[in-house]
PDB file of C-alpha atoms in Angstrom:
ATOM      1  CA  MET R   1     143.934 -27.401  24.170  1.00 43.00           C
ATOM      2  CA  THR R   2     147.725 -27.254  22.692  1.00 53.00           C
ATOM      3  CA  SER R   3     149.463 -28.171  25.980  1.00 88.00           C
ATOM      4  CA  LEU R   4     148.570 -31.625  27.933  1.00 95.00           C
ATOM      5  CA  PRO R   5     146.039 -31.123  31.080  1.00 97.00           C
ATOM      6  CA  GLY R   6     147.219 -31.079  34.398  1.00 97.00           C
ATOM      7  CA  ILE R   7     145.886 -33.325  36.920  1.00 98.00           C
ATOM      8  CA  VAL R   8     146.185 -33.678  40.862  1.00 98.00           C
ATOM      9  CA  ILE R   9     145.828 -36.305  42.687  1.00 98.00           C
ATOM     10  CA  THR R  10     144.463 -36.134  46.066  1.00 97.00           C
ATOM     11  CA  GLY R  11     144.758 -38.471  48.832  1.00 96.00           C
ATOM     12  CA  ALA R  12     147.943 -39.558  47.516  1.00 96.00           C
ATOM     13  CA  SER R  13     149.190 -42.001  50.136  1.00 96.00           C
ATOM     14  CA  GLY R  14     146.660 -44.008  50.429  1.00 92.00           C
ATOM     15  CA  ARG R  15     146.375 -47.143  47.735  1.00 90.00           C
ATOM     16  CA  MET R  16     144.224 -45.791  45.253  1.00 93.00           C
ATOM     17  CA  GLY R  17     145.882 -42.357  45.315  1.00 96.00           C
ATOM     18  CA  GLN R  18     149.627 -44.121  44.598  1.00 96.00           C
ATOM     19  CA  MET R  19     148.018 -46.313  41.846  1.00 95.00           C
ATOM     20  CA  LEU R  20     146.302 -42.974  40.525  1.00 97.00           C
ATOM     21  CA  ILE R  21     149.963 -41.225  40.807  1.00 97.00           C
ATOM     22  CA  SER R  22     151.393 -43.829  38.789  1.00 96.00           C
ATOM     23  CA  THR R  23     148.488 -44.117  36.187  1.00 97.00           C
ATOM     24  CA  VAL R  24     148.951 -40.233  35.600  1.00 97.00           C
ATOM     25  CA  GLN R  25     153.105 -40.214  35.019  1.00 96.00           C
ATOM     26  CA  ALA R  26     152.718 -43.270  32.976  1.00 96.00           C
ATOM     27  CA  SER R  27     150.360 -41.969  30.420  1.00 97.00           C
ATOM     28  CA  ASP R  28     151.406 -39.325  27.378  1.00 96.00           C
ATOM     29  CA  LYS R  29     147.962 -37.527  27.707  1.00 97.00           C
ATOM     30  CA  CYS R  30     148.250 -35.781  31.004  1.00 97.00           C
ATOM     31  CA  LYS R  31     150.305 -34.719  33.062  1.00 96.00           C
ATOM     32  CA  LEU R  32     150.473 -34.438  37.131  1.00 97.00           C
ATOM     33  CA  VAL R  33     151.234 -31.018  38.258  1.00 96.00           C
ATOM     34  CA  GLY R  34     150.182 -31.622  42.049  1.00 97.00           C
ATOM     35  CA  VAL R  35     148.689 -34.143  44.788  1.00 98.00           C
ATOM     36  CA  THR R  36     147.434 -33.718  48.314  1.00 97.00           C
ATOM     37  CA  GLU R  37     147.617 -35.157  51.538  1.00 97.00           C
ATOM     38  CA  ARG R  38     145.378 -34.161  55.115  1.00 94.00           C
ATOM     39  CA  GLU R  39     146.959 -31.748  57.361  1.00 94.00           C
ATOM     40  CA  GLY R  40     149.379 -33.587  59.296  1.00 95.00           C
ATOM     41  CA  HIS R  41     150.311 -36.262  57.461  1.00 97.00           C
ATOM     42  CA  ASP R  42     153.683 -37.335  57.270  1.00 96.00           C
ATOM     43  CA  TRP R  43     154.138 -36.829  53.530  1.00 97.00           C
ATOM     44  CA  VAL R  44     152.651 -33.537  53.965  1.00 97.00           C
ATOM     45  CA  GLY R  45     155.484 -30.714  52.390  1.00 96.00           C
ATOM     46  CA  ARG R  46     158.087 -33.689  51.179  1.00 97.00           C
ATOM     47  CA  ASP R  47     158.847 -34.664  47.460  1.00 97.00           C
ATOM     48  CA  LEU R  48     156.414 -37.379  46.706  1.00 97.00           C
ATOM     49  CA  GLY R  49     158.544 -39.254  44.588  1.00 96.00           C
ATOM     50  CA  ALA R  50     160.418 -39.969  47.934  1.00 96.00           C
ATOM     51  CA  CYS R  51     157.461 -40.760  49.372  1.00 97.00           C
ATOM     52  CA  MET R  52     156.516 -43.211  46.926  1.00 96.00           C
ATOM     53  CA  GLY R  53     160.261 -44.888  47.411  1.00 93.00           C
ATOM     54  CA  GLY R  54     161.589 -43.988  44.908  1.00 92.00           C
ATOM     55  CA  ALA R  55     163.892 -40.332  43.024  1.00 91.00           C
ATOM     56  CA  ALA R  56     162.527 -36.948  43.317  1.00 93.00           C
ATOM     57  CA  SER R  57     159.996 -35.938  40.783  1.00 93.00           C
ATOM     58  CA  GLY R  58     159.617 -32.559  41.760  1.00 94.00           C
ATOM     59  CA  VAL R  59     156.061 -32.600  42.877  1.00 96.00           C
ATOM     60  CA  PRO R  60     155.305 -31.541  46.506  1.00 97.00           C
ATOM     61  CA  VAL R  61     152.742 -32.584  48.890  1.00 97.00           C
ATOM     62  CA  VAL R  62     150.437 -30.039  49.750  1.00 97.00           C
ATOM     63  CA  SER R  63     147.738 -30.091  52.684  1.00 95.00           C
ATOM     64  CA  ASP R  64     146.135 -27.346  51.361  1.00 94.00           C
ATOM     65  CA  ALA R  65     144.351 -28.355  47.972  1.00 94.00           C
ATOM     66  CA  ILE R  66     143.958 -24.669  47.037  1.00 93.00           C
ATOM     67  CA  ASP R  67     147.351 -24.528  45.975  1.00 87.00           C
ATOM     68  CA  VAL R  68     147.417 -26.843  43.900  1.00 95.00           C
ATOM     69  CA  VAL R  69     144.244 -26.471  41.823  1.00 94.00           C
ATOM     70  CA  LYS R  70     144.249 -23.343  40.609  1.00 89.00           C
ATOM     71  CA  ASP R  71     146.783 -24.597  38.022  1.00 86.00           C
ATOM     72  CA  ALA R  72     144.709 -28.203  36.797  1.00 96.00           C
ATOM     73  CA  GLN R  73     142.497 -28.859  34.542  1.00 97.00           C
ATOM     74  CA  ALA R  74     141.245 -31.752  36.586  1.00 98.00           C
ATOM     75  CA  ILE R  75     141.068 -33.035  39.866  1.00 98.00           C
ATOM     76  CA  ILE R  76     140.585 -36.877  40.430  1.00 98.00           C
ATOM     77  CA  ASP R  77     139.344 -37.818  44.023  1.00 97.00           C
ATOM     78  CA  PHE R  78     138.865 -41.139  46.206  1.00 95.00           C
ATOM     79  CA  THR R  79     138.927 -39.629  49.463  1.00 95.00           C
ATOM     80  CA  SER R  80     135.986 -39.111  52.194  1.00 94.00           C
ATOM     81  CA  PRO R  81     133.057 -37.730  51.696  1.00 95.00           C
ATOM     82  CA  ASP R  82     133.393 -34.409  53.786  1.00 96.00           C
ATOM     83  CA  ALA R  83     136.777 -33.869  51.786  1.00 96.00           C
ATOM     84  CA  THR R  84     135.248 -34.439  48.425  1.00 97.00           C
ATOM     85  CA  VAL R  85     132.849 -31.850  48.848  1.00 97.00           C
ATOM     86  CA  ALA R  86     135.114 -29.107  50.132  1.00 96.00           C
ATOM     87  CA  HIS R  87     137.657 -30.491  46.409  1.00 97.00           C
ATOM     88  CA  ALA R  88     134.318 -30.089  44.264  1.00 97.00           C
ATOM     89  CA  GLU R  89     133.847 -26.514  46.020  1.00 97.00           C
ATOM     90  CA  LEU R  90     137.843 -25.541  44.385  1.00 96.00           C
ATOM     91  CA  ALA R  91     136.509 -27.805  41.420  1.00 96.00           C
ATOM     92  CA  ALA R  92     133.846 -25.513  40.692  1.00 96.00           C
ATOM     93  CA  GLN R  93     135.608 -22.226  41.470  1.00 96.00           C
ATOM     94  CA  ALA R  94     138.780 -23.368  38.620  1.00 96.00           C
ATOM     95  CA  ARG R  95     135.930 -24.714  36.699  1.00 96.00           C
ATOM     96  CA  ALA R  96     138.113 -27.731  36.687  1.00 97.00           C
ATOM     97  CA  VAL R  97     136.729 -31.749  35.528  1.00 98.00           C
ATOM     98  CA  HIS R  98     136.076 -33.111  39.102  1.00 98.00           C
ATOM     99  CA  VAL R  99     136.321 -37.051  38.826  1.00 98.00           C
ATOM    100  CA  ILE R 100     134.954 -38.528  42.626  1.00 97.00           C
ATOM    101  CA  GLY R 101     135.240 -42.201  43.080  1.00 94.00           C
ATOM    102  CA  THR R 102     134.815 -41.604  46.875  1.00 93.00           C
ATOM    103  CA  THR R 103     131.754 -43.550  48.401  1.00 87.00           C
ATOM    104  CA  GLY R 104     129.800 -43.440  51.381  1.00 87.00           C
ATOM    105  CA  MET R 105     128.404 -40.800  50.571  1.00 91.00           C
ATOM    106  CA  THR R 106     125.184 -38.851  52.358  1.00 93.00           C
ATOM    107  CA  ASP R 107     122.079 -36.763  50.481  1.00 93.00           C
ATOM    108  CA  ALA R 108     123.687 -34.180  51.703  1.00 97.00           C
ATOM    109  CA  HIS R 109     127.178 -34.610  50.288  1.00 97.00           C
ATOM    110  CA  ILE R 110     125.658 -35.381  46.730  1.00 96.00           C
ATOM    111  CA  GLU R 111     123.713 -32.137  46.751  1.00 97.00           C
ATOM    112  CA  LYS R 112     126.449 -30.407  47.742  1.00 97.00           C
ATOM    113  CA  ILE R 113     128.372 -31.648  44.955  1.00 98.00           C
ATOM    114  CA  ASN R 114     125.335 -31.051  41.851  1.00 97.00           C
ATOM    115  CA  THR R 115     125.760 -27.815  43.149  1.00 97.00           C
ATOM    116  CA  ALA R 116     129.138 -27.298  42.281  1.00 97.00           C
ATOM    117  CA  ALA R 117     128.604 -29.132  39.204  1.00 98.00           C
ATOM    118  CA  ARG R 118     126.625 -26.137  38.090  1.00 98.00           C
ATOM    119  CA  HIS R 119     130.064 -24.059  37.155  1.00 98.00           C
ATOM    120  CA  ALA R 120     132.013 -27.443  36.629  1.00 97.00           C
ATOM    121  CA  PRO R 121     132.024 -30.615  35.229  1.00 98.00           C
ATOM    122  CA  ILE R 122     131.971 -33.386  37.944  1.00 98.00           C
ATOM    123  CA  ILE R 123     131.709 -37.200  37.130  1.00 98.00           C
ATOM    124  CA  ARG R 124     131.244 -39.324  40.011  1.00 96.00           C
ATOM    125  CA  ALA R 125     130.561 -42.963  39.809  1.00 92.00           C
ATOM    126  CA  GLY R 126     130.542 -45.870  42.609  1.00 83.00           C
ATOM    127  CA  ASN R 127     132.955 -47.819  40.152  1.00 88.00           C
ATOM    128  CA  MET R 128     135.061 -46.782  37.394  1.00 92.00           C
ATOM    129  CA  SER R 129     135.481 -50.228  35.626  1.00 92.00           C
ATOM    130  CA  LEU R 130     134.386 -50.882  32.110  1.00 90.00           C
ATOM    131  CA  GLY R 131     133.300 -54.392  32.970  1.00 94.00           C
ATOM    132  CA  VAL R 132     130.977 -52.589  36.533  1.00 95.00           C
ATOM    133  CA  ASN R 133     129.485 -50.067  34.114  1.00 93.00           C
ATOM    134  CA  LEU R 134     128.665 -52.978  31.563  1.00 94.00           C
ATOM    135  CA  LEU R 135     127.279 -55.373  34.696  1.00 96.00           C
ATOM    136  CA  THR R 136     125.478 -52.032  35.700  1.00 96.00           C
ATOM    137  CA  LYS R 137     123.538 -51.512  32.405  1.00 95.00           C
ATOM    138  CA  LEU R 138     122.787 -55.373  32.362  1.00 97.00           C
ATOM    139  CA  THR R 139     121.000 -55.421  35.618  1.00 98.00           C
ATOM    140  CA  ARG R 140     118.954 -52.486  35.088  1.00 97.00           C
ATOM    141  CA  MET R 141     117.496 -54.925  31.973  1.00 98.00           C
ATOM    142  CA  VAL R 142     117.465 -57.925  33.576  1.00 98.00           C
ATOM    143  CA  ALA R 143     115.523 -56.571  36.689  1.00 98.00           C
ATOM    144  CA  GLN R 144     112.941 -54.858  33.677  1.00 98.00           C
ATOM    145  CA  ALA R 145     112.911 -57.745  31.944  1.00 98.00           C
ATOM    146  CA  LEU R 146     111.322 -59.661  35.611  1.00 97.00           C
ATOM    147  CA  ASP R 147     108.622 -59.726  37.506  1.00 95.00           C
ATOM    148  CA  GLU R 148     108.892 -59.796  41.204  1.00 95.00           C
ATOM    149  CA  ASP R 149     108.551 -63.476  41.596  1.00 95.00           C
ATOM    150  CA  PHE R 150     112.738 -62.705  41.303  1.00 98.00           C
ATOM    151  CA  ASP R 151     114.330 -61.303  44.848  1.00 98.00           C
ATOM    152  CA  ILE R 152     117.412 -59.390  43.615  1.00 98.00           C
ATOM    153  CA  GLU R 153     120.423 -59.867  45.850  1.00 98.00           C
ATOM    154  CA  VAL R 154     123.734 -57.673  45.991  1.00 98.00           C
ATOM    155  CA  VAL R 155     126.487 -59.441  47.044  1.00 98.00           C
ATOM    156  CA  GLU R 156     129.802 -57.745  47.534  1.00 98.00           C
ATOM    157  CA  ALA R 157     132.964 -58.633  49.165  1.00 97.00           C
ATOM    158  CA  HIS R 158     136.130 -56.349  49.689  1.00 96.00           C
ATOM    159  CA  HIS R 159     139.479 -55.867  51.434  1.00 95.00           C
ATOM    160  CA  ARG R 160     139.279 -55.861  55.124  1.00 96.00           C
ATOM    161  CA  HIS R 161     140.277 -52.337  55.286  1.00 92.00           C
ATOM    162  CA  LYS R 162     136.952 -51.059  53.181  1.00 93.00           C
ATOM    163  CA  VAL R 163     135.187 -48.304  55.849  1.00 90.00           C
ATOM    164  CA  ASP R 164     131.630 -48.506  54.110  1.00 91.00           C
ATOM    165  CA  ALA R 165     129.190 -51.145  53.299  1.00 93.00           C
ATOM    166  CA  PRO R 166     127.459 -51.899  50.649  1.00 95.00           C
ATOM    167  CA  SER R 167     129.626 -50.520  49.026  1.00 93.00           C
ATOM    168  CA  GLY R 168     128.841 -47.782  46.173  1.00 90.00           C
ATOM    169  CA  THR R 169     129.224 -50.333  43.511  1.00 93.00           C
ATOM    170  CA  ALA R 170     126.655 -52.547  45.184  1.00 96.00           C
ATOM    171  CA  LEU R 171     124.428 -49.385  45.337  1.00 94.00           C
ATOM    172  CA  MET R 172     124.639 -48.741  42.190  1.00 93.00           C
ATOM    173  CA  LEU R 173     124.149 -51.824  41.297  1.00 97.00           C
ATOM    174  CA  GLY R 174     120.976 -51.700  43.363  1.00 97.00           C
ATOM    175  CA  GLU R 175     119.883 -48.542  41.628  1.00 96.00           C
ATOM    176  CA  ALA R 176     120.185 -49.935  38.542  1.00 97.00           C
ATOM    177  CA  ALA R 177     117.982 -52.536  39.837  1.00 98.00           C
ATOM    178  CA  ALA R 178     115.180 -50.362  40.727  1.00 98.00           C
ATOM    179  CA  GLU R 179     115.226 -48.377  38.103  1.00 97.00           C
ATOM    180  CA  GLY R 180     114.518 -51.496  36.313  1.00 98.00           C
ATOM    181  CA  ARG R 181     111.658 -52.242  38.218  1.00 97.00           C
ATOM    182  CA  GLY R 182     110.258 -48.338  38.208  1.00 97.00           C
ATOM    183  CA  VAL R 183     111.210 -48.141  42.610  1.00 98.00           C
ATOM    184  CA  THR R 184     113.002 -46.268  44.676  1.00 97.00           C
ATOM    185  CA  LEU R 185     115.649 -47.860  45.955  1.00 97.00           C
ATOM    186  CA  ASN R 186     115.705 -46.652  49.429  1.00 95.00           C
ATOM    187  CA  ASP R 187     111.693 -47.857  49.134  1.00 97.00           C
ATOM    188  CA  VAL R 188     113.204 -51.247  48.626  1.00 97.00           C
ATOM    189  CA  ARG R 189     116.449 -51.747  50.490  1.00 97.00           C
ATOM    190  CA  ASP R 190     117.006 -54.436  52.537  1.00 96.00           C
ATOM    191  CA  SER R 191     120.826 -54.692  54.036  1.00 91.00           C
ATOM    192  CA  GLY R 192     120.471 -54.118  57.622  1.00 82.00           C
ATOM    193  CA  ARG R 193     119.435 -58.320  58.370  1.00 87.00           C
ATOM    194  CA  ASP R 194     120.225 -60.082  61.722  1.00 90.00           C
ATOM    195  CA  GLY R 195     118.859 -61.902  64.218  1.00 94.00           C
ATOM    196  CA  ILE R 196     115.438 -62.856  63.366  1.00 94.00           C
ATOM    197  CA  THR R 197     114.052 -60.970  61.024  1.00 91.00           C
ATOM    198  CA  GLY R 198     110.855 -62.627  59.338  1.00 93.00           C
ATOM    199  CA  ALA R 199     110.648 -63.737  55.666  1.00 94.00           C
ATOM    200  CA  ARG R 200     111.894 -61.971  52.982  1.00 94.00           C
ATOM    201  CA  LYS R 201     109.603 -59.271  52.205  1.00 94.00           C
ATOM    202  CA  THR R 202     108.465 -59.142  48.218  1.00 96.00           C
ATOM    203  CA  GLY R 203     109.939 -56.834  45.636  1.00 96.00           C
ATOM    204  CA  ASP R 204     112.901 -55.304  48.413  1.00 97.00           C
ATOM    205  CA  ILE R 205     116.196 -56.012  47.087  1.00 98.00           C
ATOM    206  CA  GLY R 206     118.901 -57.150  49.238  1.00 97.00           C
ATOM    207  CA  PHE R 207     122.308 -56.380  49.980  1.00 98.00           C
ATOM    208  CA  SER R 208     124.963 -58.709  51.373  1.00 96.00           C
ATOM    209  CA  ALA R 209     128.613 -57.128  52.575  1.00 96.00           C
ATOM    210  CA  ILE R 210     131.666 -59.874  52.761  1.00 97.00           C
ATOM    211  CA  ARG R 211     134.898 -58.328  53.801  1.00 98.00           C
ATOM    212  CA  GLY R 212     138.700 -59.998  54.621  1.00 98.00           C
ATOM    213  CA  GLY R 213     142.188 -59.901  53.063  1.00 97.00           C
ATOM    214  CA  ASP R 214     142.940 -58.209  50.098  1.00 94.00           C
ATOM    215  CA  VAL R 215     140.233 -58.735  48.362  1.00 96.00           C
ATOM    216  CA  VAL R 216     139.930 -55.848  45.232  1.00 93.00           C
ATOM    217  CA  GLY R 217     136.159 -56.258  44.611  1.00 94.00           C
ATOM    218  CA  GLU R 218     133.055 -58.555  43.994  1.00 97.00           C
ATOM    219  CA  HIS R 219     129.896 -57.966  42.705  1.00 98.00           C
ATOM    220  CA  ASP R 220     127.487 -60.426  42.383  1.00 98.00           C
ATOM    221  CA  VAL R 221     123.681 -59.799  40.915  1.00 98.00           C
ATOM    222  CA  ILE R 222     121.698 -62.600  42.093  1.00 98.00           C
ATOM    223  CA  PHE R 223     117.850 -62.679  40.834  1.00 98.00           C
ATOM    224  CA  ALA R 224     116.573 -65.740  42.344  1.00 98.00           C
ATOM    225  CA  ALA R 225     113.425 -66.895  41.471  1.00 98.00           C
ATOM    226  CA  ALA R 226     111.748 -70.647  42.541  1.00 97.00           C
ATOM    227  CA  GLY R 227     113.348 -73.672  40.760  1.00 98.00           C
ATOM    228  CA  GLU R 228     115.965 -71.171  38.945  1.00 98.00           C
ATOM    229  CA  ARG R 229     118.496 -68.138  39.314  1.00 98.00           C
ATOM    230  CA  ILE R 230     120.020 -65.652  37.056  1.00 98.00           C
ATOM    231  CA  VAL R 231     123.831 -64.549  38.617  1.00 98.00           C
ATOM    232  CA  LEU R 232     125.107 -61.369  37.191  1.00 98.00           C
ATOM    233  CA  ARG R 233     129.238 -61.222  38.551  1.00 98.00           C
ATOM    234  CA  HIS R 234     132.154 -59.523  38.109  1.00 97.00           C
ATOM    235  CA  LEU R 235     135.255 -60.016  39.696  1.00 97.00           C
ATOM    236  CA  ALA R 236     138.018 -57.368  39.606  1.00 95.00           C
ATOM    237  CA  THR R 237     141.701 -58.461  40.430  1.00 95.00           C
ATOM    238  CA  ASP R 238     143.612 -55.553  39.934  1.00 92.00           C
ATOM    239  CA  ARG R 239     143.235 -52.051  41.080  1.00 88.00           C
ATOM    240  CA  ALA R 240     144.551 -49.929  38.298  1.00 93.00           C
ATOM    241  CA  ILE R 241     141.085 -51.046  36.353  1.00 94.00           C
ATOM    242  CA  PHE R 242     139.569 -48.425  38.433  1.00 93.00           C
ATOM    243  CA  ALA R 243     142.649 -45.436  38.225  1.00 96.00           C
ATOM    244  CA  ARG R 244     142.533 -46.280  34.139  1.00 95.00           C
ATOM    245  CA  GLY R 245     138.805 -45.540  34.160  1.00 95.00           C
ATOM    246  CA  ALA R 246     139.012 -42.605  36.775  1.00 97.00           C
ATOM    247  CA  LEU R 247     142.026 -40.750  34.026  1.00 97.00           C
ATOM    248  CA  LYS R 248     139.975 -41.402  30.911  1.00 96.00           C
ATOM    249  CA  ALA R 249     136.970 -39.633  32.518  1.00 97.00           C
ATOM    250  CA  ALA R 250     139.402 -37.160  33.275  1.00 98.00           C
ATOM    251  CA  LEU R 251     140.516 -36.953  29.949  1.00 98.00           C
ATOM    252  CA  TRP R 252     136.879 -37.148  28.647  1.00 98.00           C
ATOM    253  CA  GLY R 253     135.529 -34.149  30.693  1.00 98.00           C
ATOM    254  CA  GLN R 254     137.964 -31.391  29.406  1.00 97.00           C
ATOM    255  CA  ASP R 255     135.695 -30.549  26.303  1.00 96.00           C
ATOM    256  CA  LYS R 256     132.542 -31.221  28.719  1.00 97.00           C
ATOM    257  CA  GLY R 257     130.601 -28.311  30.206  1.00 97.00           C
ATOM    258  CA  PRO R 258     129.401 -28.262  33.371  1.00 98.00           C
ATOM    259  CA  GLY R 259     127.146 -30.514  35.055  1.00 98.00           C
ATOM    260  CA  ALA R 260     126.882 -33.873  36.784  1.00 97.00           C
ATOM    261  CA  TYR R 261     127.823 -36.740  34.902  1.00 97.00           C
ATOM    262  CA  ASP R 262     128.862 -40.649  35.224  1.00 94.00           C
ATOM    263  CA  MET R 263     131.156 -43.589  33.615  1.00 93.00           C
ATOM    264  CA  MET R 264     128.013 -44.277  31.706  1.00 91.00           C
ATOM    265  CA  ASP R 265     128.128 -41.099  29.861  1.00 95.00           C
ATOM    266  CA  VAL R 266     132.318 -41.516  29.691  1.00 95.00           C
ATOM    267  CA  LEU R 267     131.861 -44.803  28.571  1.00 91.00           C
ATOM    268  CA  GLY R 268     128.810 -43.798  25.809  1.00 90.00           C
ATOM    269  CA  LEU R 269     126.735 -46.571  27.410  1.00 81.00           C
TER     270      LEU R 269
END
C-alpha cells in the first residue's frame, strides 16, 4: 500500500470516540478521513477540531456514514448494536476493515455482522486490550484443567454510565471458561441472582456486575472450591489501551481477506 490507510471513527463525541480520534491523529501509520455522530447531535455539521475544543482540523462531523466510509480503508466502531450492524453493511460494500468494540449485541445482531463478514474483514472483540485477551486465554486453560468442584464466577466493575451488563469483556471471559469446560455458555450462565435464589447449581458460570464512579474496567475470574480459590484479574486504568488495541486491529486487517476475526487473531494468541 503506497498511501496511509484512511480511518473512520463512528460515535465521535463519546469518551471512547474521542480517545480513538486522538489515537489515530497521533499515529504515523494511518490518517483520519472521517467521523460520524447520530443525526440531530449538536456536533453534526461542525469541524471536529472545534467540537473537541481545539484548532480546526478540516474534518467535518457527519451523520450519514456512507459519506465517509466510501473513502476509507477501515472503520473503528464503539457505538450501539443497531448502528454497528448498519456500519457493518457499509463496510462490506466498501470492502473496508470493520473493527467492532460495541457490546450488548444479541444473536440477531451477530448473525447480521457475520453475514457482512463474507465481504470484508470484521474484527469484533468484547475488549481490545492485550492484557484482557491474555486473561481470556488463561481463563480457558484453567477452566479446562479444573473440574466442576470449582465454581466459576466472573466479577466486573465499570463506570456509572455503562448501559449493558454483564460487560462484553465479562461475557468473553465466560465464553472462554465455557469452552474450556466443553459446554455452551447459554446453558450454564447465571447472571440474575436476586432474593431467595436457592443454592448455586453445580457447573454454572456466574456473573456479577458493579457500576459506579469512573471505573474504566476491572475483571476477576474466580475459580472457587472447598478450601481454595484461584483468582485471575485484569485492571484497566486508562481507556487508551482499548483505543490502541482497536487501531492495531484496523492496521492488522489491511491485508486480510473477508471473514470474522477477533483480537486473538490480531495478537497471534
